[in-house]
C-alpha positions as CSV (number, residue, x, y, z in Angstrom):
1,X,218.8,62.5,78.2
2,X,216.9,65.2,75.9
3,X,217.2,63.8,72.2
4,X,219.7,65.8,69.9
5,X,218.7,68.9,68.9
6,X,217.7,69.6,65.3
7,X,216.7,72.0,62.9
8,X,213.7,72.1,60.5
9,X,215.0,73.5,56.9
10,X,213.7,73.6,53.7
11,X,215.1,70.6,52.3
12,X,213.1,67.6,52.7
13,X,212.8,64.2,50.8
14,X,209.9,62.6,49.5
15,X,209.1,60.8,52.6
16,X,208.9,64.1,54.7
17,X,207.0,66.0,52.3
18,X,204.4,63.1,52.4
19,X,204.5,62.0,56.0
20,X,205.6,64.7,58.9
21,X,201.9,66.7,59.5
22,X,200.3,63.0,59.4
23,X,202.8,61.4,61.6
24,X,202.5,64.3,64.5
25,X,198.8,64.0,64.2
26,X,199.0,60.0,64.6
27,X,201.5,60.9,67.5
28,X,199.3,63.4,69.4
29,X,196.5,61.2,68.9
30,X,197.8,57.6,69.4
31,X,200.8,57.7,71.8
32,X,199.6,55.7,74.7
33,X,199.4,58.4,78.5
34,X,199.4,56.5,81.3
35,X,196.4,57.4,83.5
36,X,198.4,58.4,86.1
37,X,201.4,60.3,84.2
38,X,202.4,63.9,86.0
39,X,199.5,63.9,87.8
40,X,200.5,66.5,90.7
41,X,202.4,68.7,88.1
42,X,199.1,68.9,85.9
43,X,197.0,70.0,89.1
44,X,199.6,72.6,89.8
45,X,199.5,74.1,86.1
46,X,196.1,74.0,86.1
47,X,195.8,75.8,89.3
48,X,198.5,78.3,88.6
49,X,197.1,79.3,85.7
50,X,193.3,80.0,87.0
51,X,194.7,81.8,89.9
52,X,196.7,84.3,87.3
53,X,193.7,84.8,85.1
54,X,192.3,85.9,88.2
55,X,194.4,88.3,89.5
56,X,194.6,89.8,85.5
57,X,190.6,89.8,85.2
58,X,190.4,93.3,86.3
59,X,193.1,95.2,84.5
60,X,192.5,98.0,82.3
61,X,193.8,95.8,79.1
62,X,191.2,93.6,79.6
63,X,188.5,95.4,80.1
64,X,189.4,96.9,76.9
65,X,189.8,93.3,74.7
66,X,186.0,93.1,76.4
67,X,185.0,95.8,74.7
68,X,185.3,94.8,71.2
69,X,185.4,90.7,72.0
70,X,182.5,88.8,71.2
71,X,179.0,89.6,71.6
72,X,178.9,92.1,74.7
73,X,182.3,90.5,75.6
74,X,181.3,87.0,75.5
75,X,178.9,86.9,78.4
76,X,180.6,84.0,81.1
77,X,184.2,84.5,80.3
78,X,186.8,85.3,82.8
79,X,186.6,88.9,81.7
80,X,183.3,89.5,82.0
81,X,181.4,90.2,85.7
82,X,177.6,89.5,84.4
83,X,178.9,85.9,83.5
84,X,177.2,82.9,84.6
85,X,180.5,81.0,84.8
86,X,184.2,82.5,84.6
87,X,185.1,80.5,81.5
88,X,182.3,80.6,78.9
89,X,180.6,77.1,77.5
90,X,181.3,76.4,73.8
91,X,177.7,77.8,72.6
92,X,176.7,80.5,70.2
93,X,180.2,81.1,69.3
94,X,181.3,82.0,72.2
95,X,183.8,79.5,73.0
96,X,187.0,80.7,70.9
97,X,186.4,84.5,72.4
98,X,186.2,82.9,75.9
99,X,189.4,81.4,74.9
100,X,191.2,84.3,73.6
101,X,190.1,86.4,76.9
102,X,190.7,83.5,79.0
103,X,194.6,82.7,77.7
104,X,195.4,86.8,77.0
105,X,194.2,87.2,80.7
106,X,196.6,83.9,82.1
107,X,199.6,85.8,80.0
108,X,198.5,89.1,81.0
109,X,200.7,89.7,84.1
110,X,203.0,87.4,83.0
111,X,202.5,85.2,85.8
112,X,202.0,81.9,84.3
113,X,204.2,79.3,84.4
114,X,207.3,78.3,81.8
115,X,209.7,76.0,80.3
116,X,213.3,76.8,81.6
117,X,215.4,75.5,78.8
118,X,212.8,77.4,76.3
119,X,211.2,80.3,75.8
120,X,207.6,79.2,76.2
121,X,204.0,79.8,78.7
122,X,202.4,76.6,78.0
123,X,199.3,76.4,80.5
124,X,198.2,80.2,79.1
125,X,197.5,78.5,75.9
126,X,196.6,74.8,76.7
127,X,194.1,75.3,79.8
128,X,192.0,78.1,78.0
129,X,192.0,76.3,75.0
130,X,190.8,72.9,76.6
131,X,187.8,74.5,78.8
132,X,186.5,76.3,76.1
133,X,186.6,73.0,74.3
134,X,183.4,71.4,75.8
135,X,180.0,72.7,77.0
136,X,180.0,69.5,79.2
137,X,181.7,68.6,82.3
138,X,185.3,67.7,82.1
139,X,186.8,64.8,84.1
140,X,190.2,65.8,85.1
141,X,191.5,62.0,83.7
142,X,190.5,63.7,80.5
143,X,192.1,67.2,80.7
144,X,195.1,65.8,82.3
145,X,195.9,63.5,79.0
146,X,195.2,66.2,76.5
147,X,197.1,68.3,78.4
148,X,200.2,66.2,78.5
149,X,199.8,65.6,75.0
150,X,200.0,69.2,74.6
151,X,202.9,69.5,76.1
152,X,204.7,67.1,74.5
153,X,203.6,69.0,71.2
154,X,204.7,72.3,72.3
155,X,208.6,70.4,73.2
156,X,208.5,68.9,70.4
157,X,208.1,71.4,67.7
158,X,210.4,73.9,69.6
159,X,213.2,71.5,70.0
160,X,212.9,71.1,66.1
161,X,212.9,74.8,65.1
162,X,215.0,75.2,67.3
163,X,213.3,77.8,69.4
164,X,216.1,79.8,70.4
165,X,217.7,80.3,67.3
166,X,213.3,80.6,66.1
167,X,212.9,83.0,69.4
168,X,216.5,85.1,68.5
169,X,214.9,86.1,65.1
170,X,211.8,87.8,66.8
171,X,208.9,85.1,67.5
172,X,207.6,84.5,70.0
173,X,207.0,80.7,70.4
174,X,204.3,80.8,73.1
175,X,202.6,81.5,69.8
176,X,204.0,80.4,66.9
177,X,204.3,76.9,68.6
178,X,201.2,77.0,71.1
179,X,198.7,77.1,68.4
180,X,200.3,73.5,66.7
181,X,200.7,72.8,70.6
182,X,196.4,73.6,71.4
183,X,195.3,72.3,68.4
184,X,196.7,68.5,69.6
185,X,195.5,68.5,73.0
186,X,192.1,69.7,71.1
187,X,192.3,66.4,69.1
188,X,193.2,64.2,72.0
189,X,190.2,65.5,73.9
190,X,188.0,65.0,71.1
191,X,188.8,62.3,69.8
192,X,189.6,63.5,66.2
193,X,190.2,61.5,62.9
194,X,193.5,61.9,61.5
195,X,192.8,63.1,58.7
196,X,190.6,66.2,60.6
197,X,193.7,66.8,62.9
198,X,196.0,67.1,60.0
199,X,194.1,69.7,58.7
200,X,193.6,71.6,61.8
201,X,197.4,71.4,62.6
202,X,198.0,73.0,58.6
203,X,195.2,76.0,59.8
204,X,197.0,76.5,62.9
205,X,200.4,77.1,61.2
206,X,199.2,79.3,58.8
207,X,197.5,81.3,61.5
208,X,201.0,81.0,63.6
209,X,202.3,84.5,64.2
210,X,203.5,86.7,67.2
211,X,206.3,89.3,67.4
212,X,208.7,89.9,70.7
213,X,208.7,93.3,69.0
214,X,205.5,93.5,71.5
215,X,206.9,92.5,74.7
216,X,206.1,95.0,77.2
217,X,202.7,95.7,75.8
218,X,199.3,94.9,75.8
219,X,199.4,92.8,72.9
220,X,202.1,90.1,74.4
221,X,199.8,87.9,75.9
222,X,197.3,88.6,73.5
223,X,199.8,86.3,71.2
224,X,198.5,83.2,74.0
225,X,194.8,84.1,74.2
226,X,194.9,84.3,70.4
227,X,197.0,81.0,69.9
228,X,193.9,79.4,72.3
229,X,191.3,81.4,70.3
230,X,193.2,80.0,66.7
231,X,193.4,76.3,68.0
232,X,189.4,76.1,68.5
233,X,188.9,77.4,65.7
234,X,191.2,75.4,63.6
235,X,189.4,72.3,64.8
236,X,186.0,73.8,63.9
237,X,187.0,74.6,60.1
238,X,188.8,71.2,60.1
239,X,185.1,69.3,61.4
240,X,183.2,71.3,59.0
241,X,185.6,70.2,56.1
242,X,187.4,73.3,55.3
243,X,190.2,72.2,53.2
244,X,194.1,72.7,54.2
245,X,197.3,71.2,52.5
246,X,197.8,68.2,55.0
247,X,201.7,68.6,54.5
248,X,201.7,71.8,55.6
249,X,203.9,71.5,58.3
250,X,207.3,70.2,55.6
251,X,206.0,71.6,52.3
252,X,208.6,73.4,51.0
253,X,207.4,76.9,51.7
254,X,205.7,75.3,55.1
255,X,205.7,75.9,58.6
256,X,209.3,74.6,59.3
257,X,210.7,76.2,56.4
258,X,208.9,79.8,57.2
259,X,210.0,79.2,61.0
260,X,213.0,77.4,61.3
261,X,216.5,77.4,61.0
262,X,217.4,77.2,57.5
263,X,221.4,77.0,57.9
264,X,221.5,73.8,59.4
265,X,219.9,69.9,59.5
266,X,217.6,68.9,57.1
267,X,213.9,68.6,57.8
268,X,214.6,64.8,57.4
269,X,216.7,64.6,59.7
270,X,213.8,65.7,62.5
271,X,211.1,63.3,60.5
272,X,213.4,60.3,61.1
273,X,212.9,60.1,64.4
274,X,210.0,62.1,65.6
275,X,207.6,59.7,67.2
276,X,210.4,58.8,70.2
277,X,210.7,62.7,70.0
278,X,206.9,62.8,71.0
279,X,207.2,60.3,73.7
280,X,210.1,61.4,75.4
281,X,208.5,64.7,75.7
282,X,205.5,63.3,76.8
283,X,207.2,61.6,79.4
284,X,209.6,64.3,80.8
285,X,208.4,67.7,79.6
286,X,207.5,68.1,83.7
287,X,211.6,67.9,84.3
288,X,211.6,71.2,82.3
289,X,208.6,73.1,83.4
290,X,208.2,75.8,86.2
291,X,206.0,77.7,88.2
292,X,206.6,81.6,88.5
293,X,207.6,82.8,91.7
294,X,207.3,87.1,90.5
295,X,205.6,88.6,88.2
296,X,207.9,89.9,85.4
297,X,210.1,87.8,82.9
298,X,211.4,84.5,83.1
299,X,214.3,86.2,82.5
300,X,215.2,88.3,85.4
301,X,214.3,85.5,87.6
302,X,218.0,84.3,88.5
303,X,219.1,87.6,89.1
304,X,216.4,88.3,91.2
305,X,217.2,84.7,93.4
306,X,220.7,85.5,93.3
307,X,220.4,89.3,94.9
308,X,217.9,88.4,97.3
309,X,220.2,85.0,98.4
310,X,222.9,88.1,98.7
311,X,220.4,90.3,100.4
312,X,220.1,87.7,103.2
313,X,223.7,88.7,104.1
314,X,222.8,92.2,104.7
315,X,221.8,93.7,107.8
316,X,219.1,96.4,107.8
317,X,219.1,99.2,104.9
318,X,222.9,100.2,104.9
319,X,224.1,97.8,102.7
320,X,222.1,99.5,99.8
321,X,223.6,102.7,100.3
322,X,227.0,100.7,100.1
323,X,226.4,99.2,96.5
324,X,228.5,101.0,94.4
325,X,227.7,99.4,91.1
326,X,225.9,95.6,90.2
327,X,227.2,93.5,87.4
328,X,224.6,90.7,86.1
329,X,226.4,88.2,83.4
330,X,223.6,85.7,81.9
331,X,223.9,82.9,80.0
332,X,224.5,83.3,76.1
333,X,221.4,84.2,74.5
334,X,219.8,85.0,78.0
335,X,219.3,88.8,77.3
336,X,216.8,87.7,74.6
337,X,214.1,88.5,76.2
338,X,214.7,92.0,78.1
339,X,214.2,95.3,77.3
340,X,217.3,97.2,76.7
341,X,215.8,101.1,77.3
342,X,215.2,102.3,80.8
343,X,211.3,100.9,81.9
344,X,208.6,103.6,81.0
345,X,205.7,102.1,82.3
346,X,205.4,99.0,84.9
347,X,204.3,96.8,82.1
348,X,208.0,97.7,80.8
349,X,209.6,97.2,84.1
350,X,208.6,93.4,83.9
351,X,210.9,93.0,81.2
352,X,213.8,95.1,82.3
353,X,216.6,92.7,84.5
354,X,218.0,96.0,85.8
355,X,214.6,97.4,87.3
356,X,213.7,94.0,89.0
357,X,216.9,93.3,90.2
358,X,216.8,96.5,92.2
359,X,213.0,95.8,92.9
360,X,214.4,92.9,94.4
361,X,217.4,94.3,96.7
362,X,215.2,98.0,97.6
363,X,211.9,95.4,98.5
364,X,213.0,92.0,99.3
365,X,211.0,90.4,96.7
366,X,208.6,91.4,93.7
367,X,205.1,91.0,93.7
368,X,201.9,92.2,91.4
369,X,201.6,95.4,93.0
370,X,205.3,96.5,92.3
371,X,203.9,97.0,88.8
372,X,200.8,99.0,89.0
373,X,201.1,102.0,87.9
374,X,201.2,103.5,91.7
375,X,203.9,101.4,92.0
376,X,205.9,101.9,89.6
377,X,205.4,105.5,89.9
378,X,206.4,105.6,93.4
379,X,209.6,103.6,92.9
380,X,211.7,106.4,92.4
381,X,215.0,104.5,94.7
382,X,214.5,101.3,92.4
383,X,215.4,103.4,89.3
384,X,217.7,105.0,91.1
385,X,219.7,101.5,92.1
386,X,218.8,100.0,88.8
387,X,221.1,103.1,86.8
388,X,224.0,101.2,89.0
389,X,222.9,97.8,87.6
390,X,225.0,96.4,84.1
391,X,224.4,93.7,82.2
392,X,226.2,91.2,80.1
393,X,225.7,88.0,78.2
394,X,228.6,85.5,78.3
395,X,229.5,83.9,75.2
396,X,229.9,80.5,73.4
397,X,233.0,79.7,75.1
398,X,232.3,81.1,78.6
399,X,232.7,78.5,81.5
400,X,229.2,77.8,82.3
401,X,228.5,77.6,78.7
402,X,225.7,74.9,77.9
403,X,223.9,75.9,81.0
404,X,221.4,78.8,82.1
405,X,222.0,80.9,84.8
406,X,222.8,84.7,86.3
407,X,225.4,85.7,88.3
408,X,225.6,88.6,90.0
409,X,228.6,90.5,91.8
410,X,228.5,93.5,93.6
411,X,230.7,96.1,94.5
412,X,230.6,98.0,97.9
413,X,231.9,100.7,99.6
414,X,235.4,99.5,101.2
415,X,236.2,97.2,98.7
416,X,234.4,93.9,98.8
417,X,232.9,92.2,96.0
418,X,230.4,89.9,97.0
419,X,228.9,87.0,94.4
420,X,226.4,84.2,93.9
421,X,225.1,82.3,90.8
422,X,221.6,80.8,90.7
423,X,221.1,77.7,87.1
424,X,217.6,77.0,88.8
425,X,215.2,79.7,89.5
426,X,212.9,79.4,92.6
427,X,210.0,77.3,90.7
428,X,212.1,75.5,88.5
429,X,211.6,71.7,88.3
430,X,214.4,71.1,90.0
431,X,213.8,74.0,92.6
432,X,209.8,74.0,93.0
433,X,207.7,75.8,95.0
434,X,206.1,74.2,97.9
435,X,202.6,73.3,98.1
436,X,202.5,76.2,100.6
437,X,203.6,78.6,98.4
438,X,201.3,78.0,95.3
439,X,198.6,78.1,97.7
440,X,200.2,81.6,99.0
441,X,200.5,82.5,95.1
442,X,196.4,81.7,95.2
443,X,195.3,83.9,97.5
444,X,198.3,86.6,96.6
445,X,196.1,86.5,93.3
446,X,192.7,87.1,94.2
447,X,193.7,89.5,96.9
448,X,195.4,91.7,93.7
449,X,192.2,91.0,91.6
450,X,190.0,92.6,94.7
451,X,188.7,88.7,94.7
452,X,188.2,87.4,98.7
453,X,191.6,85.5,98.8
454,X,188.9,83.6,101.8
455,X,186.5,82.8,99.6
456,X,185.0,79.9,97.9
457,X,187.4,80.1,94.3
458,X,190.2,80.7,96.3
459,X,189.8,78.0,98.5
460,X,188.8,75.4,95.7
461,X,191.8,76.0,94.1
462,X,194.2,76.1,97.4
463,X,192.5,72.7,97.8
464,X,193.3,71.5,94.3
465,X,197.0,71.8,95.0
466,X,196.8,69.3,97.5
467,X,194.7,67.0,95.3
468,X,192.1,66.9,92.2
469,X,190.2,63.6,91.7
470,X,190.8,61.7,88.4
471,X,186.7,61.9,87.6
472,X,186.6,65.1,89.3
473,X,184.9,68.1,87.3
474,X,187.9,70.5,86.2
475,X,185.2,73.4,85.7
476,X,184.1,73.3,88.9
477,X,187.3,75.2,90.3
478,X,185.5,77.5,88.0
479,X,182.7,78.3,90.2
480,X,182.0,80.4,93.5
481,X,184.4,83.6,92.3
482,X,182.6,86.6,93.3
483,X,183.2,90.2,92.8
484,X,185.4,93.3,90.4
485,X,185.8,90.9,87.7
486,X,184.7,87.6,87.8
């Protein structure tokens, strides 16, 4: 069972104010992995999360980021076409600008994979931030244990804000979180001091920003790339002995106290216990993880499972006309993330449950293209249907309270009323996608990036699904993509 739920607050004892940063360093650097532990799951992030980057290494946000990033755009990073390699070596400083273009390129299309129960894109933070970490070859035994240690990072410190209540007041906690997140699977990989990590975890949460304010822009996954970006360079400052307040993290105007909730349990009450917090999110975060199957916001994905389990039912293009009006009730606080205005632009439209829903039921599914600009601009009958769509968040007290999910009723011409309710999206842990269709979500990527979805990076990475030896090199996946952008 997931521990109790607490919240960080600015009272704290003596004990937290002189142990908390220091105990989460010892934890991220100490906690035994087991060799073998989510080894399939970690293949699939890291997978996922190339193949987005791909697909996103062309789009007109990026090439602007490489523009004004780095030296001629940091020559090898995944946004630049006259790179050796698609994710730039940690030389010259170059390595946290690869990061930043690498991670804001994984967010980019908002492809990437999540954390049902909270609102967070781990891999677009943790994979950048871990190839940019080395010049060197990197043995996937060693990625795979800084990446679950990571993860276990990134639970962790939600779970304590807590990150809905943190995520409800505007942040976004890919961010806010990822950077504390990155800079322990940094130290794991490296092999830090405690003592160096503590300091790079206080840099990190003073750097720790990113507003929701931004969703539906280009500067929404720029809050990953730059959590990646922040990480590497909060380890640098830390190895050079740039100095930090090593309590940072429970100091009384700290990073719990800026960030979390301060109506509720004491700080304490999270420092009590927080190495078995650490290792049992080490050891389950994969039961709460996911792998995207569209492209828009985690949150329009149970609608959009739910009307196309509906559309199954209906027989040719009829039906549609039938639909008189569609009511979509989500779980309480599952509106969070969605736009409330009418979508302007297809970035927009990601965010906007009503617009994908009726992508969904006009198109029988949602994929990249729906939100090009040509496609956005051409889907006049999916704003049309999505004017008919209404949405609702049930409350505290509702009958499905304590769980996520969407239900959607509809109601046609001649009186029926026709329901379903989805809790696990297509993806989910608990609902995954099939080998088959990651490697489908492959080649869907780098057919969208202009990238032969035939070619040598496609099929390295279709292969890694199936398998990724544990002294394997993780950057070569990396190499063999050819042409627009990488």
């Amino acid at each position: 069972m997931t521990p109790t739920s607490t919240t960080a607050t600015t009272a704290t004892t003596t004990a937290t104010r002189t142990g908390l940063t220091e105990r989460l360093a010892e934890a991220a650097l100490t906690t035994e992995v087991p060799a073998s532990l989510h080894g399939q799951i970690v293949r699939h992030a890291l997978v996922d999360t190339l193949a987005v980057a791909a697909a996103a290494a062309g789009e007109d946000g990026i090439r602007r980021l490489r523009s004004v990033t780095g030296p001629q755009g940091s020559a090898g990073s995944v946004a630049d076409p006259a790179g050796s390699a698609p994710w730039a070596p940690d030389a010259a400083g170059g390595a946290p600008a690869s990061a930043f273009l690498n991670g804001t390129a994984a967010h980019f299309l908002d492809f990437d994979d999540v954390s049902p129960t909270m609102p967070l894109h781990p891999s677009a933070v943790l994979v950048p931030a871990l190839l940019a970490a080395d010049a060197g070859p990197l043995t996937f035994s060693r990625f795979a244990e800084a990446f679950n240690v990571g993860h276990a990072m990134f639970r962790t410190i939600a779970q304590a804000l807590p990150s809905h209540e943190h995520y409800a007041r505007g942040w976004h906690s890919t961010s806010t979180v990822g950077r504390l997140a990155a800079v322990a699977a940094l130290a794991r990989l490296q092999g830090l001091d405690p003592a160096t990590t503590q300091t790079a975890l206080a840099m990190a949460s003073t750097l720790a920003s990113g507003s929701r304010a931004n969703f539906g822009t280009m500067t929404k996954p720029m809050h990953a790339g730059l959590s990646a970006q922040d990480a590497l360079l909060a380890v640098r400052w830390a190895q050079a002995g740039i100095t930090a307040n090593l309590h940072e993290l429970e100091a009384p105007a700290g990073y719990f106290a800026r960030f979390g909730d301060s109506s509720s349990t004491p700080l304490a009450t999270f420092a009590e216990d927080v190495e078995e917090r650490f290792e049992y999110w080490l050891k389950d975060w994969a039961f709460d993880w996911g792998l995207k199957r569209y492209p828009s916001c985690y949150g329009t994905h149970r609608a959009v499972d739910a009307v196309l389990d509906m559309r199954l039912d209906f027989r040719g293009d009829a039906p549609l006309q039938d639909i008189e009006s569609i009511d979509v009730l989500v779980h309480e606080t599952g509106t969070a993330p969605l736009r409330t205005e009418p979508p302007q632009t297809g970035s927009e439209a990601k965010f906007s449950l009503e617009y994908c829903v009726a992508l969904a039921l006009v198109n029988g599914t949602i994929v990249l293209e729906d939100f090009t600009p040509a496609g956005f601009e051409a889907a006049g009958a999916v704003r049309e249907l999505a004017r008919k769509v209404t949405l609702g968040e049930a409350g505290a007290g509702h009958e499905y309270a304590g769980r996520e999910y969407a239900t959607v009723s509809m109601s046609m011409a001649g009186g029926s009323r026709p329901d379903a309710t989805v809790y696990a999206a297509r993806g989910d842990s608990s609902n995954p996608l099939t080998a088959t269709d990651l490697k489908d979500k492959v080649a869907s990527c780098f057919a969208y990036a202009g990238l032969p979805s035939d070619g040598a990076g496609a099929t390295r990475l279709s292969a890694a699904v199936d398998g990724l030896a544990a002294e394997a090199d993780v950057k070569e996946l990396l190499i063999g993509w050819t042409g627009g952008a990488l």
